[in-house]
Tab-separated table of C-alpha atoms in Angstrom:
chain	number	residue	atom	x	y	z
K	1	UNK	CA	-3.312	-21.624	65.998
K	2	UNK	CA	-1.353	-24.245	63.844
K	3	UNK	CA	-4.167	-24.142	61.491
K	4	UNK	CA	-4.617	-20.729	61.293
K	5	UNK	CA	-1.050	-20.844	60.232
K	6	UNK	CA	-1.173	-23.024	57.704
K	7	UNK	CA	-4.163	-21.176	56.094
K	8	UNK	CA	-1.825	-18.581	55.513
K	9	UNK	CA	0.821	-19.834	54.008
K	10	UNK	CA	-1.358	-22.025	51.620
K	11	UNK	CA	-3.065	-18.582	50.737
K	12	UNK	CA	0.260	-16.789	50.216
K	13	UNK	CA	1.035	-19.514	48.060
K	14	UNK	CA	-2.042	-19.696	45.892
K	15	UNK	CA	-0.987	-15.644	45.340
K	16	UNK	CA	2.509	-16.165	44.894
K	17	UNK	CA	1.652	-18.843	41.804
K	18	UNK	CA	-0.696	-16.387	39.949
K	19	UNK	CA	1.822	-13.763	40.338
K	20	UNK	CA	4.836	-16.036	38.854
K	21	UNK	CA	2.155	-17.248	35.786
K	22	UNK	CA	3.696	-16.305	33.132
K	23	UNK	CA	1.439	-14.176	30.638
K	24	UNK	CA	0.202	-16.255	27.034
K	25	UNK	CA	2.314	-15.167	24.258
K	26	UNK	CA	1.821	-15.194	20.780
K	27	UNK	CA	3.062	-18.434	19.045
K	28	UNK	CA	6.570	-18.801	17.247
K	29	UNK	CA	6.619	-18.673	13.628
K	30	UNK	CA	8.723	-22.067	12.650
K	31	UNK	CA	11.369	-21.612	9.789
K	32	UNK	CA	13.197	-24.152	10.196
K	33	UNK	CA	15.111	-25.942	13.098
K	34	UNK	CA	18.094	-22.879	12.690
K	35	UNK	CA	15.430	-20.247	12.401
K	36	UNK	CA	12.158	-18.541	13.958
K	37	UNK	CA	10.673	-15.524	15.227
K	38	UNK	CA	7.983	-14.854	17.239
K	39	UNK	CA	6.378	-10.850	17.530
K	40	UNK	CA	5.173	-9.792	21.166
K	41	UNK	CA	3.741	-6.128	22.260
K	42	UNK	CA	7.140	-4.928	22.906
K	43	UNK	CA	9.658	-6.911	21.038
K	44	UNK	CA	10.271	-8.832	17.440
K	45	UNK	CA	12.572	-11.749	19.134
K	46	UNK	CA	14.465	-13.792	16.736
K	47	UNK	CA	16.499	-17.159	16.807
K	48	UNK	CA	18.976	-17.809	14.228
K	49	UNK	CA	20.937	-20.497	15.252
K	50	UNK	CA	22.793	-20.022	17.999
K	51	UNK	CA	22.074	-16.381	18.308
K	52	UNK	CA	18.812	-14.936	19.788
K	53	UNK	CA	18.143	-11.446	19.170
K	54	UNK	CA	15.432	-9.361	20.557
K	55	UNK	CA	14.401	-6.186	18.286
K	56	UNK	CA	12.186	-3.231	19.425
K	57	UNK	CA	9.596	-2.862	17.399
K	58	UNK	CA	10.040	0.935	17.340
K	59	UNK	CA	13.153	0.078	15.286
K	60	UNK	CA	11.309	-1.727	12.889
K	61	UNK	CA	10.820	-1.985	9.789
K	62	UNK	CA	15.017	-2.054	8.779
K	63	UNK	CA	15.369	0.793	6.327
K	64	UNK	CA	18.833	1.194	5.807
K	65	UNK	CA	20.470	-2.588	5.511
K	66	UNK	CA	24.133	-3.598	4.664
K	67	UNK	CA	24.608	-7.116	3.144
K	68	UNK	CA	28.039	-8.883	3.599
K	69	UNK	CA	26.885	-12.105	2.005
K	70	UNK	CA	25.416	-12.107	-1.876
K	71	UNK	CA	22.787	-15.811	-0.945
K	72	UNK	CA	20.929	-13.131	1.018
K	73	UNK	CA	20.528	-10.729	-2.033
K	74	UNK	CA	17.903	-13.294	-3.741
K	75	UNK	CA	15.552	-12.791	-0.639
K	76	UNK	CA	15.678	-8.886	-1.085
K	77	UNK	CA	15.286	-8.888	-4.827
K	78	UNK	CA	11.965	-10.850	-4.093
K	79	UNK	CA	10.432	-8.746	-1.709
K	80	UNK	CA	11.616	-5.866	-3.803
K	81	UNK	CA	13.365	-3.581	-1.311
K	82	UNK	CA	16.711	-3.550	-3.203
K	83	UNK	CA	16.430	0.631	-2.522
K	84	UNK	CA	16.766	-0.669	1.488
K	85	UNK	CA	20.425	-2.149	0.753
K	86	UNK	CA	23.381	0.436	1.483
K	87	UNK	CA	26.730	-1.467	1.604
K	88	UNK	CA	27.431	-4.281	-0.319
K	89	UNK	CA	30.761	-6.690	-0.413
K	90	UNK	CA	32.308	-8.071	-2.823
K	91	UNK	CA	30.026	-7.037	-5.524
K	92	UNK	CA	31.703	-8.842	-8.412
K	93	UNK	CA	29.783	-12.171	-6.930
K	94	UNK	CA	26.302	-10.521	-7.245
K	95	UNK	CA	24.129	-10.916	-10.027
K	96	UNK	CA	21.266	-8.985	-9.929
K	97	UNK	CA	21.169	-6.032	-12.560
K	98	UNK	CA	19.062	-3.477	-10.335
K	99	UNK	CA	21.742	-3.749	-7.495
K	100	UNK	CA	24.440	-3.973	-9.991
K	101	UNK	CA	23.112	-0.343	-11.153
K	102	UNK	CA	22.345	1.102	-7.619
K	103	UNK	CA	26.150	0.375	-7.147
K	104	UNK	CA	26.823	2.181	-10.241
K	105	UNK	CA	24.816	5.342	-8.926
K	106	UNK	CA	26.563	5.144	-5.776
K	107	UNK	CA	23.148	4.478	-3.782
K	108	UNK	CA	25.132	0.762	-2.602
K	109	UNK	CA	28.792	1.298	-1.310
K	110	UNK	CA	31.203	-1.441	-1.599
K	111	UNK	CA	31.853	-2.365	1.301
K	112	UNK	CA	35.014	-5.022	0.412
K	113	UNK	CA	35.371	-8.817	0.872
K	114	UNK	CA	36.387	-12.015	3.234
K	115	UNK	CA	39.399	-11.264	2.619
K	116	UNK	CA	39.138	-7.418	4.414
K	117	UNK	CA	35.696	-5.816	5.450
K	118	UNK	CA	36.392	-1.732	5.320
K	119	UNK	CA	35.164	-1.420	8.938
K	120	UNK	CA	35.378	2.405	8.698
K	121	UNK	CA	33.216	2.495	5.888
K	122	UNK	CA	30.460	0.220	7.269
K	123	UNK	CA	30.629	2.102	10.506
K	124	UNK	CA	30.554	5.779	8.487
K	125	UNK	CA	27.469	4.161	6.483
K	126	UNK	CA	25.143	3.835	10.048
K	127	UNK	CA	23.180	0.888	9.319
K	128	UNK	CA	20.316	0.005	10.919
K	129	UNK	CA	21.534	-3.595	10.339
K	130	UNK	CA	24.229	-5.872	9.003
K	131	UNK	CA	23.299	-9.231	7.434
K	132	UNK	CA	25.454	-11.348	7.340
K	133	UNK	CA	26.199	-15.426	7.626
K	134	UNK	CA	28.379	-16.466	10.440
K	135	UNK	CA	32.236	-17.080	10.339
K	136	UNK	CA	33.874	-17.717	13.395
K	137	UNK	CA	37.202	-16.433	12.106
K	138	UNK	CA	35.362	-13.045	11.354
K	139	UNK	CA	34.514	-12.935	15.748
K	140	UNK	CA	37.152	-10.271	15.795
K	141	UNK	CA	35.398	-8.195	13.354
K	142	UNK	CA	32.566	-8.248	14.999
K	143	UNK	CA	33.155	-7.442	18.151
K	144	UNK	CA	34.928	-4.258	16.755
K	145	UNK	CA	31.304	-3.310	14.781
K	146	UNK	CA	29.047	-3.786	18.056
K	147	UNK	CA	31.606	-1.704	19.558
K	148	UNK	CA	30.309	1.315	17.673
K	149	UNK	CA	27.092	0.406	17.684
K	150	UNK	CA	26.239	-1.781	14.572
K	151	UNK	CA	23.397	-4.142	14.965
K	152	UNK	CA	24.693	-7.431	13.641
K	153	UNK	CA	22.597	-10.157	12.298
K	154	UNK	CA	23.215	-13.834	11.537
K	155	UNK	CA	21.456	-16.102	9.226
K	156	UNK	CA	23.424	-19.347	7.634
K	157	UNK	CA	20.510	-20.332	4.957
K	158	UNK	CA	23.124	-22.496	3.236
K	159	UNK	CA	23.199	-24.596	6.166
K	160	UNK	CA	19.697	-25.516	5.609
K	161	UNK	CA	18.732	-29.123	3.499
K	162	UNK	CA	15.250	-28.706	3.419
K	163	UNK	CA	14.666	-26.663	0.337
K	164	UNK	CA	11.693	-25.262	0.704
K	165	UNK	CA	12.566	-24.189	4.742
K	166	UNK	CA	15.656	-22.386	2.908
K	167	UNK	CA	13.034	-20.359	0.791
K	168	UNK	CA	10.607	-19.887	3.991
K	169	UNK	CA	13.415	-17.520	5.141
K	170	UNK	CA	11.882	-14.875	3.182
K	171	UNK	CA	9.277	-14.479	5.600
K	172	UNK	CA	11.852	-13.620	7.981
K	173	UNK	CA	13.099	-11.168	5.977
K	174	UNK	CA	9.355	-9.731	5.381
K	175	UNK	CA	8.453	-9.089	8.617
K	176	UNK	CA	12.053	-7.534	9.427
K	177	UNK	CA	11.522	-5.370	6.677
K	178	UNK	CA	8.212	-4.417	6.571
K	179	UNK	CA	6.876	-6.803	3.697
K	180	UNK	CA	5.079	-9.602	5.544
K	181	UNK	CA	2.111	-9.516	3.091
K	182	UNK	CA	4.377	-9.708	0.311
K	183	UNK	CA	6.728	-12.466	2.002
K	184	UNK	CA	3.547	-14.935	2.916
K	185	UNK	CA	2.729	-14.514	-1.004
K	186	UNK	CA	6.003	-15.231	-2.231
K	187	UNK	CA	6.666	-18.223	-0.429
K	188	UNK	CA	3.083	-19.416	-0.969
K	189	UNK	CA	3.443	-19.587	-4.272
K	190	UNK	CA	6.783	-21.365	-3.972
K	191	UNK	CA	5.302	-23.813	-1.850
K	192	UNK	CA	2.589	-24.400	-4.159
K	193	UNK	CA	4.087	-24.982	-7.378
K	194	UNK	CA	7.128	-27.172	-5.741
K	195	UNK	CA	4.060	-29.038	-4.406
K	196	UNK	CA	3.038	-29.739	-7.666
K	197	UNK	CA	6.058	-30.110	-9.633
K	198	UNK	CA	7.038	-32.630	-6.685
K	199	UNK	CA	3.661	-34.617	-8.120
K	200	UNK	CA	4.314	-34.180	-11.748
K	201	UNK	CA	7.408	-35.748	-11.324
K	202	UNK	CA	5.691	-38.761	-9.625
K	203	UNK	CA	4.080	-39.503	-13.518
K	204	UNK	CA	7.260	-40.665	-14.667
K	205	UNK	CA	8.000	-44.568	-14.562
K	206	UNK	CA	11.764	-44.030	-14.519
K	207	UNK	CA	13.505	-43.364	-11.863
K	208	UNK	CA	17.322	-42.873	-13.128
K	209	UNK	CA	20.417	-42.696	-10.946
K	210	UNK	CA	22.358	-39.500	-10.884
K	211	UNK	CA	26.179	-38.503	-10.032
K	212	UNK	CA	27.075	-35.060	-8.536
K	213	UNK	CA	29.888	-32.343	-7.988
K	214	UNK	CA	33.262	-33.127	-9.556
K	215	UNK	CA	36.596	-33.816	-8.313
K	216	UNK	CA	38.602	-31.015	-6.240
K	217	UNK	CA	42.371	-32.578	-6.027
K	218	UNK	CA	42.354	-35.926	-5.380
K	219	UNK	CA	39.163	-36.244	-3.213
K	220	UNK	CA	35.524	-36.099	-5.042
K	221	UNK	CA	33.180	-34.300	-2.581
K	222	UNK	CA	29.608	-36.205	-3.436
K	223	UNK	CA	26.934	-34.783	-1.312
K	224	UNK	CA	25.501	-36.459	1.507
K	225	UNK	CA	22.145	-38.412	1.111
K	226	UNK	CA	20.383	-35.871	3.537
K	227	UNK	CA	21.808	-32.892	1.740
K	228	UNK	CA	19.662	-30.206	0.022
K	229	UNK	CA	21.338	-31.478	-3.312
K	230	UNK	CA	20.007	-35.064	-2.406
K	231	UNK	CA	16.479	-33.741	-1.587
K	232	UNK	CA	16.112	-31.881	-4.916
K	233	UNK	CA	16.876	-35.198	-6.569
K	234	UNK	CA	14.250	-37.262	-4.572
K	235	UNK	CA	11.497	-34.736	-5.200
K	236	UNK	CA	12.823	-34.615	-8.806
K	237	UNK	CA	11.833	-38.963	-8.842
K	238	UNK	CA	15.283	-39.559	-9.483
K	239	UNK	CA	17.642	-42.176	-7.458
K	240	UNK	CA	21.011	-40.590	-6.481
K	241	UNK	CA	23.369	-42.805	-6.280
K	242	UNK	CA	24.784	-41.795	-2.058
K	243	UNK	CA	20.839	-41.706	-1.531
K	244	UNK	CA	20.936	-44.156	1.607
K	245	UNK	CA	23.286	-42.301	2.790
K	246	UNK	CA	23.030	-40.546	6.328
K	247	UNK	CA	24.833	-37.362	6.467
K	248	UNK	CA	24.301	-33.416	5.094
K	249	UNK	CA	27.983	-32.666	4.548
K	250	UNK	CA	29.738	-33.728	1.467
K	251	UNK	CA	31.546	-37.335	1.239
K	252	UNK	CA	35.154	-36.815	0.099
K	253	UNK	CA	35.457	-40.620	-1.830
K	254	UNK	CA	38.245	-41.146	-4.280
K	255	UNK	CA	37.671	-41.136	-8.250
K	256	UNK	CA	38.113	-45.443	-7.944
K	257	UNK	CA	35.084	-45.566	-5.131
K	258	UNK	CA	32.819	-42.919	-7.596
K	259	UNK	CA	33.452	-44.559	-10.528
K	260	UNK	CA	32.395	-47.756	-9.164
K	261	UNK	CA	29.122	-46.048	-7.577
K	262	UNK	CA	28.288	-44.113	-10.526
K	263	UNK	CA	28.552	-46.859	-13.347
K	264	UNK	CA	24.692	-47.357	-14.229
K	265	UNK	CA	24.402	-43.247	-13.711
K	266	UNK	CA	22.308	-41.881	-16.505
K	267	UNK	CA	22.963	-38.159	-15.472
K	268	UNK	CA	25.612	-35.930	-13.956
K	269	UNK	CA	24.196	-32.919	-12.325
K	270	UNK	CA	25.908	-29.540	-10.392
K	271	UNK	CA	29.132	-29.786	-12.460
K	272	UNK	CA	30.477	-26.941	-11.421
K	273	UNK	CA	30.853	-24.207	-13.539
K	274	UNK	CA	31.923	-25.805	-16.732
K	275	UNK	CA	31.042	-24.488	-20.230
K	276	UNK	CA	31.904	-27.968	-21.969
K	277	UNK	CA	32.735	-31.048	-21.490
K	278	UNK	CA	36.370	-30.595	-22.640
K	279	UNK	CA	37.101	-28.408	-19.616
K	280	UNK	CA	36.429	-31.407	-17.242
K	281	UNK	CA	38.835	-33.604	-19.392
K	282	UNK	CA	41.552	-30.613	-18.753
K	283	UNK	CA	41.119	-31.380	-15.175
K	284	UNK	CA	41.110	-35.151	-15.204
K	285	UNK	CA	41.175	-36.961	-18.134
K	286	UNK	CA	39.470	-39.863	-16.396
K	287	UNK	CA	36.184	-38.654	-16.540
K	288	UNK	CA	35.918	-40.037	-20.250
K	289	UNK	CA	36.198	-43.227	-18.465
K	290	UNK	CA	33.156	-43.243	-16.858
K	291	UNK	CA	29.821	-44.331	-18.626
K	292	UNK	CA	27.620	-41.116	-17.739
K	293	UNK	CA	30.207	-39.029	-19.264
K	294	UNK	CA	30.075	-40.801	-22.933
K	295	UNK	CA	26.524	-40.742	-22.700
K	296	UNK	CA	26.832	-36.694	-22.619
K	297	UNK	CA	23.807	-36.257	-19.819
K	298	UNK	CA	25.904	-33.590	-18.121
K	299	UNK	CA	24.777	-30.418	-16.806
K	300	UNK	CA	26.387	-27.427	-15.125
K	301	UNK	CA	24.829	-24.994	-13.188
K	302	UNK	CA	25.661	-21.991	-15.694
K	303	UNK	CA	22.313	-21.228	-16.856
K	304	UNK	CA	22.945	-17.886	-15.411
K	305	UNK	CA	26.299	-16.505	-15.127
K	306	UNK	CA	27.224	-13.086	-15.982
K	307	UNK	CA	31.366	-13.205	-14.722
K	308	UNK	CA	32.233	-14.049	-11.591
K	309	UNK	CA	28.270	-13.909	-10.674
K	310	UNK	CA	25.624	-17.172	-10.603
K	311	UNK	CA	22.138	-16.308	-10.273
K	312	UNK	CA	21.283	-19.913	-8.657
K	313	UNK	CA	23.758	-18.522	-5.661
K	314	UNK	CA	20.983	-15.494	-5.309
K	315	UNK	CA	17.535	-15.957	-6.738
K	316	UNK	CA	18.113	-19.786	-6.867
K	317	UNK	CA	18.238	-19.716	-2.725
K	318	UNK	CA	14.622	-18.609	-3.231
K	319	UNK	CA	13.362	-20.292	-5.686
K	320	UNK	CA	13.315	-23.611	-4.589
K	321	UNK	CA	10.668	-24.188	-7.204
K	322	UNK	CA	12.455	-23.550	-10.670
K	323	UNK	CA	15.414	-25.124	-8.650
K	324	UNK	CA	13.378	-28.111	-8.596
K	325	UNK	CA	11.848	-27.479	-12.282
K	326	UNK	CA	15.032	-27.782	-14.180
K	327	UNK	CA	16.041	-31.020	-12.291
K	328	UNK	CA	12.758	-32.431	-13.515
K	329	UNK	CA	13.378	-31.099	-16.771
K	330	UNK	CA	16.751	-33.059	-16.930
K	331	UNK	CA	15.820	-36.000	-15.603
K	332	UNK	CA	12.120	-36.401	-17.054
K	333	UNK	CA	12.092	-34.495	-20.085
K	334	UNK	CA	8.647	-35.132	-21.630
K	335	UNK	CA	6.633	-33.783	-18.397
K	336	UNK	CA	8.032	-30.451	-19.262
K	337	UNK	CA	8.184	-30.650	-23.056
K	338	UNK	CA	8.031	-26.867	-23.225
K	339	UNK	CA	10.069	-25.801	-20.209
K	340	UNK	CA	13.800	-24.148	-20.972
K	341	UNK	CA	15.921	-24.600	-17.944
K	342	UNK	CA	16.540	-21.501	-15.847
K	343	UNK	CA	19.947	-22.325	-13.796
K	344	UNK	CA	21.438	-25.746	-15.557
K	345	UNK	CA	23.152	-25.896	-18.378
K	346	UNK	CA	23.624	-29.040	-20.479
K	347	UNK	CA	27.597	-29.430	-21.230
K	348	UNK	CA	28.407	-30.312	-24.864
């Protein structure tokens, strides 16, 4: 009798386990270690840092989209679905002349700023979506807008320092909006020409140090030597001078401790948006002391500015690769002999 009962419970067992197996999915598309999104027969299920989300598929592709940050505009402008975007904010920031003009026409409401969101308006607008980075201050806000109903989404692409994983958000974007085909082709051809601008750049013998950023106050922020900033300038074959250094955020370091690090820099890089060097003078007159500055190897990233708007802030988040092509441009001139630089600027 005790082994009949045994039998029993070992077969009850045996069921129970190949009830409770759980059922193969498809595989998770990797973005990045913030981002990925995997597609099952029911659901589009997303993680963006912190935040998962899980997406009927009924509701997709997004058709009517409201965009609170302008970095996200580049991704749109790619995949061309500009005519998806409803509500806009701040729209003095964005750059793009086809949104610019769908404002104008009224198809794209302004939405207003980080300074006020006009809730009523982005509630009156029914979105399938809002897109928008993350701001913990903002919680309050959106509480109120999943209150009545608006889907909120979070994606903090500046966050990223890989930049090609910060491009590779565009597939993301694709299969939310219906363009995965397009996305995959986009980001391909990123991929492939960073790939080989990365080995072009390789050709070159010299390797010169560079300086970055500019001083805000008293503190100069240099960017940490596992920054996206510091990753363009390795795959450029150039030495920045906080290269060993371990962190992504910026290193505040007075002008004394720069100076002293920067004194066999052969280029300055990412100064702001200066138009000449006599506007960095107006700010501190101690930049003539250093040696980069007299040697007049100074660039800006004003390439393309149209008022308060920078296209490197939009397109530039996707294109990694021209990113990457003006740096080698700067720093290794003769491998691109006939390139003109798309978001730099040289300061004179």
């Amino acid at each position: 009798m005790k082994n009949y009962f045994f039998i029993i419970i070992s077969l009850l067992l045996v069921f129970s386990c190949k009830q409770n197996k759980e059922i193969p999915t498809k595989d998770w598309t990797y973005i990045s270690q913030n981002v990925s999104y995997q597609k099952d027969k029911g659901f589009f299920n997303l993680k963006s840092g912190k935040f998962n989300y899980q997406i009927k598929n009924s509701d997709l592709p997004f058709k009517k989209i409201i965009l609170l940050n302008s970095s996200l505009l580049g991704y749109f402008e790619a995949l061309n679905v500009e005519n998806k975007i409803i509500g806009v904010s701040s729209p003095e920031y964005i750059y793009s002349e086809k949104i610019k003009n769908l404002i104008d026409s009224g198809k794209i409401q302004n939405v207003g700023n980080e300074q006020k969101y006009d809730i009523e308006k982005i509630i009156a607008l029914k979105p399938d979506v809002v897109f928008t980075n993350y701001v913990p201050n903002f919680e309050n806000t959106y509480n109120l807008l999943r209150k009545n109903g608006i889907k909120l989404i979070f994606f903090n692409e500046y966050l990223e320092q890989n930049p090609l994983e910060k491009s590779a958000y565009i597939k993301v974007f694709g299969a939310l909006l219906g363009e995965e085909k397009l996305s995959e082709k986009v980001y391909s051809e990123v991929k492939n020409n960073y790939k080989n601008l990365k080995n072009l750049a390789l050709k070159s013998t010299e390797k010169p140090k560079v300086l970055v950023n500019e001083m805000y106050g008293n503190e100069w922020f240099l960017a940490g030597g596992k920054s996206n900033l510091a990753q363009f300038i390795k795959d450029a074959n150039a030495d920045y001078i906080l290269a060993n250094n371990t962190e992504t955020k910026g290193i505040p370091l007075s002008f004394e401790e720069v100076f002293a690090k920067s004194k066999d820099a052969k280029y300055w890089v990412n100064v702001g948006n200066h138009l000449d060097k006599n506007e960095l003078l107006q700010i501190n007159s101690s930049y003539q002391k250093m040696n980069v500055y007299q040697l007049g190897n100074l660039y800006s990233i004003t390439g393309k500015i149209i008022g308060k708007s920078n296209d490197y802030f939009e397109s530039g988040v996707v294109r990694a690769d021209l990113v990457l092509k003006d740096y080698i441009k700067i720093f290794h001139p003769k491998l691109l002999e006939n390139y003109t630089l798309t978001y730099m600027k040289k300061l004179n």
